[in-house]
CSV table of C-alpha atoms and ligand atoms in Angstrom, one decimal:
chain,number,residue,atom,x,y,z
R,1,MET,CA,-84.2,-70.7,-1.6
R,2,GLY,CA,-84.1,-71.3,2.0
R,3,ASN,CA,-80.9,-69.4,3.3
R,4,PHE,CA,-80.9,-67.2,0.5
R,5,GLU,CA,-78.3,-64.5,1.7
R,6,PHE,CA,-79.3,-60.8,0.4
R,7,LYS,CA,-76.6,-58.8,-1.2
R,8,LYS,CA,-76.2,-55.2,-0.4
R,9,LYS,CA,-73.8,-54.5,-3.3
R,10,PHE,CA,-76.6,-55.4,-5.6
R,11,GLY,CA,-79.4,-53.1,-3.7
R,12,GLN,CA,-81.3,-56.1,-2.8
R,13,ASN,CA,-84.3,-55.2,-1.0
R,14,PHE,CA,-87.3,-57.3,-2.2
R,15,LEU,CA,-91.1,-56.6,-2.3
R,16,THR,CA,-93.7,-59.1,-1.2
R,17,ASP,CA,-97.1,-57.1,-0.6
R,18,LYS,CA,-99.1,-58.6,-3.3
R,19,ASN,CA,-101.5,-55.1,-3.4
R,20,LEU,CA,-98.4,-53.0,-3.6
R,21,LEU,CA,-97.0,-55.0,-6.6
R,22,GLU,CA,-100.3,-54.9,-8.5
R,23,LYS,CA,-100.6,-51.5,-8.0
R,24,ILE,CA,-97.4,-50.5,-9.5
R,25,VAL,CA,-98.4,-52.6,-12.4
R,26,LEU,CA,-101.4,-50.6,-12.7
R,27,GLU,CA,-99.7,-47.3,-12.1
R,28,ALA,CA,-97.6,-48.2,-15.0
R,29,GLY,CA,-100.8,-48.5,-17.3
R,30,VAL,CA,-99.3,-52.1,-18.3
R,31,THR,CA,-101.8,-54.2,-20.7
R,32,LYS,CA,-101.7,-57.3,-22.7
R,33,ASP,CA,-100.4,-55.4,-25.3
R,34,ASP,CA,-97.4,-54.2,-23.8
R,35,THR,CA,-94.0,-55.8,-23.6
R,36,VAL,CA,-92.1,-54.9,-20.6
R,37,VAL,CA,-88.6,-54.7,-19.5
R,38,GLU,CA,-87.7,-54.9,-15.9
R,39,ILE,CA,-84.6,-54.3,-14.0
R,40,GLY,CA,-83.6,-56.5,-11.2
R,41,ALA,CA,-86.3,-59.7,-10.9
R,42,GLY,CA,-85.2,-60.5,-7.3
R,43,LYS,CA,-87.4,-63.4,-6.4
R,44,GLY,CA,-89.7,-62.4,-8.9
R,45,ALA,CA,-92.5,-60.8,-7.2
R,46,LEU,CA,-93.1,-58.0,-9.4
R,47,THR,CA,-92.4,-60.1,-12.2
R,48,GLU,CA,-95.1,-62.5,-11.5
R,49,MET,CA,-97.4,-59.5,-11.3
R,50,LEU,CA,-96.0,-58.0,-14.6
R,51,SER,CA,-96.1,-61.6,-16.4
R,52,LYS,CA,-100.0,-61.5,-15.3
R,53,HIS,CA,-100.7,-58.2,-17.0
R,54,ALA,CA,-98.3,-57.8,-19.7
R,55,LYS,CA,-97.9,-59.6,-23.3
R,56,LYS,CA,-94.3,-60.1,-22.8
R,57,VAL,CA,-91.7,-59.4,-20.0
R,58,TYR,CA,-88.0,-59.1,-20.4
R,59,ALA,CA,-86.6,-59.4,-16.9
R,60,PHE,CA,-82.7,-58.9,-16.2
R,61,GLU,CA,-81.0,-60.2,-12.9
R,62,ILE,CA,-77.5,-60.4,-12.1
R,63,ASP,CA,-77.2,-62.6,-9.3
R,64,SER,CA,-76.5,-66.0,-10.2
R,65,GLU,CA,-77.7,-67.5,-6.7
R,66,LEU,CA,-81.3,-66.8,-8.0
R,67,PHE,CA,-80.9,-67.8,-11.6
R,68,ASP,CA,-82.1,-71.6,-11.0
R,69,TYR,CA,-85.1,-70.2,-8.9
R,70,LEU,CA,-86.2,-67.9,-11.3
R,71,ALA,CA,-85.7,-70.5,-14.3
R,72,GLN,CA,-88.0,-72.8,-12.6
R,73,LYS,CA,-90.5,-70.0,-11.0
R,74,PHE,CA,-91.1,-68.9,-14.8
R,75,ALA,CA,-90.4,-71.9,-17.2
R,76,GLY,CA,-93.2,-72.0,-20.1
R,77,SER,CA,-94.6,-68.6,-19.0
R,78,ASN,CA,-94.4,-65.1,-21.1
R,79,VAL,CA,-91.4,-64.1,-19.2
R,80,ARG,CA,-87.7,-64.3,-20.5
R,81,LEU,CA,-85.2,-64.1,-18.1
R,82,LEU,CA,-81.7,-62.1,-19.1
R,83,PHE,CA,-79.1,-63.4,-16.6
R,84,GLU,CA,-77.1,-60.2,-17.3
R,85,ASP,CA,-75.5,-57.1,-15.5
R,86,VAL,CA,-78.0,-54.4,-17.4
R,87,THR,CA,-75.0,-52.1,-17.1
R,88,LYS,CA,-72.9,-54.1,-19.5
R,89,VAL,CA,-75.3,-55.0,-22.2
R,90,SER,CA,-75.7,-52.6,-25.1
R,91,ASP,CA,-78.6,-50.9,-26.1
R,92,LYS,CA,-78.7,-52.1,-29.7
R,93,TRP,CA,-78.3,-55.7,-28.0
R,94,LEU,CA,-81.6,-55.1,-25.9
R,95,ASN,CA,-83.6,-53.5,-28.7
R,96,GLU,CA,-83.0,-56.7,-31.2
R,97,ILE,CA,-83.9,-58.8,-28.2
R,98,VAL,CA,-87.1,-56.8,-27.1
R,99,GLY,CA,-87.7,-56.3,-30.8
R,100,GLY,CA,-90.0,-53.0,-30.6
R,101,LYS,CA,-91.3,-50.6,-28.4
R,102,PHE,CA,-91.6,-51.2,-24.5
R,103,LYS,CA,-92.4,-50.0,-20.9
R,104,LEU,CA,-89.6,-50.2,-18.3
R,105,VAL,CA,-91.2,-51.3,-15.0
R,106,ALA,CA,-88.5,-51.8,-12.1
R,107,ASN,CA,-88.1,-51.6,-8.1
R,108,LEU,CA,-84.5,-50.5,-9.1
R,109,PRO,CA,-81.4,-51.5,-7.6
R,110,TYR,CA,-80.7,-48.1,-6.2
R,111,TYR,CA,-76.8,-47.9,-6.8
R,112,ILE,CA,-77.7,-47.4,-10.3
R,113,THR,CA,-80.8,-45.4,-10.6
R,114,SER,CA,-79.5,-42.3,-12.0
R,115,PRO,CA,-77.3,-44.3,-15.1
R,116,ILE,CA,-80.6,-46.4,-15.6
R,117,LEU,CA,-82.7,-43.8,-15.9
R,118,THR,CA,-80.2,-41.7,-18.3
R,119,ARG,CA,-79.7,-44.5,-20.4
R,120,PHE,CA,-83.6,-45.7,-21.1
R,121,LEU,CA,-85.0,-42.3,-21.4
R,122,LYS,CA,-82.7,-41.7,-24.4
R,123,ASN,CA,-83.6,-45.2,-26.1
R,124,PRO,CA,-86.4,-44.3,-28.7
R,125,ASN,CA,-88.2,-47.4,-28.0
R,126,LEU,CA,-89.0,-47.0,-24.4
R,127,ILE,CA,-92.8,-45.5,-24.0
R,128,SER,CA,-92.6,-44.9,-20.1
R,129,LEU,CA,-90.8,-46.0,-17.1
R,130,THR,CA,-92.3,-46.7,-13.9
R,131,VAL,CA,-89.5,-46.9,-11.1
R,132,MET,CA,-89.1,-47.3,-7.3
R,133,VAL,CA,-86.2,-44.8,-6.6
R,134,GLN,CA,-85.5,-43.6,-3.2
R,135,GLU,CA,-87.7,-40.7,-2.0
R,136,GLU,CA,-85.0,-37.9,-2.7
R,137,VAL,CA,-84.5,-39.2,-5.9
R,138,ALA,CA,-88.2,-39.0,-6.6
R,139,ASP,CA,-88.1,-35.5,-5.2
R,140,ARG,CA,-85.4,-34.5,-7.4
R,141,ILE,CA,-86.6,-36.1,-10.5
R,142,ILE,CA,-90.1,-33.9,-10.1
R,143,ALA,CA,-88.7,-30.7,-8.6
R,144,LYS,CA,-89.6,-27.3,-9.7
R,145,PRO,CA,-87.3,-24.4,-10.4
R,146,LYS,CA,-86.0,-22.4,-7.2
R,147,THR,CA,-86.0,-25.4,-4.9
R,148,LYS,CA,-83.2,-27.2,-3.6
R,149,ASP,CA,-84.0,-30.7,-5.4
R,150,TYR,CA,-84.1,-28.8,-8.7
R,151,GLY,CA,-81.1,-29.8,-10.7
R,152,VAL,CA,-79.2,-31.9,-13.2
R,153,LEU,CA,-81.4,-35.1,-12.8
R,154,THR,CA,-84.9,-32.8,-13.1
R,155,ILE,CA,-83.6,-31.6,-16.4
R,156,MET,CA,-82.2,-34.8,-17.7
R,157,CYS,CA,-85.8,-36.3,-17.0
R,158,GLY,CA,-87.7,-33.3,-18.1
R,159,LEU,CA,-85.7,-33.1,-21.3
R,160,PHE,CA,-86.8,-36.6,-22.4
R,161,GLY,CA,-90.4,-36.8,-20.7
R,162,SER,CA,-93.2,-35.5,-18.5
R,163,ALA,CA,-92.2,-37.2,-14.7
R,164,GLN,CA,-94.9,-37.7,-12.0
R,165,LYS,CA,-94.8,-39.3,-8.5
R,166,VAL,CA,-97.2,-41.9,-8.3
R,167,MET,CA,-97.0,-43.3,-5.0
R,168,ASN,CA,-94.7,-42.8,-1.7
R,169,VAL,CA,-93.8,-46.0,-0.3
R,170,ASN,CA,-92.8,-46.8,3.2
R,171,ARG,CA,-89.4,-48.5,3.9
R,172,LYS,CA,-91.1,-51.2,6.1
R,173,MET,CA,-92.6,-52.6,2.6
R,174,PHE,CA,-89.5,-54.1,1.7
R,175,TYR,CA,-87.2,-56.9,3.1
R,176,PRO,CA,-84.8,-56.4,4.3
R,177,VAL,CA,-85.7,-52.8,5.5
R,178,PRO,CA,-83.6,-50.2,3.6
R,179,ASN,CA,-82.6,-46.9,5.9
R,180,VAL,CA,-85.0,-44.5,3.8
R,181,ASP,CA,-88.3,-44.5,2.3
R,182,SER,CA,-89.0,-44.9,-1.3
R,183,ALA,CA,-91.5,-43.6,-4.0
R,184,VAL,CA,-92.8,-44.7,-7.4
R,185,VAL,CA,-92.0,-42.3,-10.2
R,186,LYS,CA,-93.6,-42.8,-13.8
R,187,ILE,CA,-91.9,-40.8,-16.9
R,188,ASP,CA,-93.8,-40.8,-19.9
R,189,ARG,CA,-91.2,-40.4,-22.8
R,190,PHE,CA,-92.5,-37.8,-25.3
R,191,LYS,CA,-92.9,-38.9,-28.6
R,192,THR,CA,-90.9,-36.4,-30.4
R,193,GLN,CA,-87.4,-36.7,-30.2
R,194,THR,CA,-85.3,-33.9,-28.4
R,195,ASN,CA,-82.6,-32.8,-31.1
R,196,LEU,CA,-80.4,-32.1,-27.8
R,197,ASN,CA,-77.2,-34.0,-27.2
R,198,GLU,CA,-74.7,-34.6,-24.6
R,199,ASP,CA,-73.3,-31.3,-25.3
R,200,PHE,CA,-76.4,-29.9,-23.8
R,201,ILE,CA,-76.4,-32.1,-20.8
R,202,ASN,CA,-72.7,-31.4,-19.9
R,203,PHE,CA,-73.9,-27.5,-20.3
R,204,VAL,CA,-76.4,-28.2,-17.5
R,205,LYS,CA,-74.0,-30.0,-15.4
R,206,GLN,CA,-71.8,-27.1,-15.8
R,207,ALA,CA,-74.5,-24.6,-14.9
R,208,PHE,CA,-75.4,-26.5,-11.7
R,209,SER,CA,-71.3,-27.2,-10.7
R,210,MET,CA,-71.5,-24.6,-8.2
R,211,ARG,CA,-75.1,-23.9,-7.2
R,212,ARG,CA,-74.3,-20.9,-5.0
R,213,LYS,CA,-72.3,-19.4,-7.9
R,214,LYS,CA,-73.8,-16.9,-10.5
R,215,LEU,CA,-74.8,-19.1,-13.9
R,216,SER,CA,-72.6,-16.6,-16.0
R,217,SER,CA,-69.8,-17.5,-14.1
R,218,ASN,CA,-70.4,-21.4,-14.2
R,219,ILE,CA,-70.9,-21.8,-18.1
R,220,LEU,CA,-67.9,-19.7,-19.2
R,221,GLY,CA,-65.7,-21.3,-21.5
R,222,LYS,CA,-68.3,-21.6,-24.7
R,223,GLY,CA,-66.3,-18.6,-26.5
R,224,ILE,CA,-68.6,-16.0,-25.2
R,225,SER,CA,-68.1,-13.7,-22.3
R,226,LYS,CA,-69.6,-13.4,-18.8
R,227,GLU,CA,-70.9,-10.1,-19.9
R,228,GLU,CA,-72.7,-11.3,-23.1
R,229,ILE,CA,-74.1,-14.4,-20.9
R,230,GLU,CA,-75.6,-11.7,-18.4
R,231,GLN,CA,-77.1,-9.8,-21.4
R,232,ILE,CA,-78.9,-12.9,-22.5
R,233,LEU,CA,-80.1,-13.5,-19.3
R,234,VAL,CA,-81.6,-10.2,-18.7
R,235,LYS,CA,-83.3,-10.4,-22.3
R,236,MET,CA,-84.4,-13.7,-21.0
R,237,GLY,CA,-86.2,-11.7,-18.0
R,238,TYR,CA,-84.0,-13.0,-15.4
R,239,GLY,CA,-81.4,-11.2,-13.4
R,240,GLU,CA,-77.8,-10.6,-14.5
R,241,SER,CA,-76.6,-12.8,-11.5
R,242,ALA,CA,-79.4,-15.3,-11.7
R,243,ARG,CA,-78.7,-18.9,-10.6
R,244,ALA,CA,-78.8,-22.2,-12.6
R,245,GLU,CA,-82.0,-23.2,-10.4
R,246,GLU,CA,-84.1,-20.4,-11.5
R,247,LEU,CA,-84.0,-21.4,-15.2
R,248,SER,CA,-87.2,-23.8,-16.4
R,249,ILE,CA,-86.1,-26.4,-18.8
R,250,ASP,CA,-87.5,-24.7,-21.8
R,251,ASP,CA,-85.1,-21.6,-20.9
R,252,PHE,CA,-82.4,-23.9,-20.4
R,253,LYS,CA,-82.8,-25.0,-23.9
R,254,LYS,CA,-83.4,-21.2,-25.3
R,255,LEU,CA,-79.9,-20.2,-23.3
R,256,TYR,CA,-78.2,-22.9,-24.5
R,257,THR,CA,-79.0,-22.3,-28.3
R,258,LEU,CA,-78.7,-18.7,-28.1
R,259,ILE,CA,-75.3,-19.2,-26.9
R,260,CYS,CA,-74.5,-21.7,-29.3
R,261,ASP,CA,-75.7,-19.9,-32.2
R,262,LYS,CA,-74.7,-16.7,-30.7
R,263,ASN,CA,-78.1,-15.4,-32.0
R,264,ILE,CA,-78.7,-13.1,-29.0
R,265,LYS,CA,-82.1,-12.2,-30.5
R,266,ILE,CA,-84.8,-13.0,-28.1
R,267,ASN,CA,-88.4,-13.0,-29.1
U,301,SAM,N1,-87.8,-57.1,-8.4
U,301,SAM,C1,-87.4,-57.3,-7.2
U,301,SAM,C2,-88.4,-57.0,-5.9
U,301,SAM,O1,-89.0,-55.9,-6.4
U,301,SAM,O2,-89.0,-57.8,-4.9
U,301,SAM,C3,-86.1,-57.3,-6.7
U,301,SAM,C4,-85.6,-55.6,-6.8
U,301,SAM,S1,-84.1,-55.4,-5.8
U,301,SAM,C5,-84.3,-53.7,-5.3
U,301,SAM,C6,-82.9,-55.0,-7.0
U,301,SAM,C7,-82.8,-56.4,-7.8
U,301,SAM,O3,-81.9,-55.8,-9.0
U,301,SAM,C8,-82.0,-57.3,-7.1
U,301,SAM,O4,-82.3,-58.5,-7.4
U,301,SAM,C9,-80.6,-57.2,-7.7
U,301,SAM,O5,-79.7,-58.5,-7.6
U,301,SAM,C10,-80.8,-56.9,-9.2
U,301,SAM,N2,-79.7,-56.1,-9.9
U,301,SAM,C11,-78.7,-55.3,-9.0
U,301,SAM,N3,-77.9,-54.7,-10.1
U,301,SAM,C12,-78.0,-55.3,-11.2
U,301,SAM,C13,-77.5,-55.1,-12.7
U,301,SAM,N4,-76.5,-54.6,-12.5
U,301,SAM,N5,-78.0,-55.8,-13.7
U,301,SAM,C14,-79.4,-56.8,-13.4
U,301,SAM,N6,-80.0,-56.8,-12.2
U,301,SAM,C15,-79.5,-56.2,-11.1
């Protein structure tokens, strides 16, 4: 492993500080009853800490240069290495391999943060995810309405679980040192499944498509007029020229349901 070349394209910024690694695992609430999925084992620093605290760890890694090293390091342990590109495997495959509920804990490769969050939050076997992300992404995940960070990612995460930032992490904790600071966020997935689907997510994306425009202009095209949308917004307690960022997640759900049902009675 002496002359390992870090690959930017795989988002390789590794951690070594044992205190930090242990803190992440403790914040994730990992115990000997837990099965953990990790995305991106790297040189196995977080994997090793997870292995000490968890019952079983399934760790993905895409970089073939790391395979032999990892295989030797974790031979005979409770770590099962999955030498796969996580974006290429199906949820069905993953759920079969893991065989039940799991916690996701990872220092994520930043180039796939959003797709990973979106996808894993939808997986009914996920209990929680505790992930290192860029600080600005963490701020978007936990944002409150009426702030610049509040948007599709906030609503997407808030639809499936409750999110909190558990720590800030200075860029100097990584090697190589990235250009931005990071943070660890934890999202506990709600136990009850949301019945809202892709159409709702698309509706939210549409609502935020032009942030400075009125919400009623952004979401036209659902067989309802701009005036009708404005009437609904007013009945919900908003101004008729409300913008997407003003609506809480619950109000987004309410607005979507009302528009779909055209049942414009507001309690
Ligand atoms: N867990 C290690 C640590 O904390 O030091 C490494 C974290 S590093 C930020 C991200 C890791 O994810 C890298 O080892 C990278 O090769 C791996 N990776 C990147 N894209 C991946 C993918 N699509 N599937 C699986 N692993 C991936």
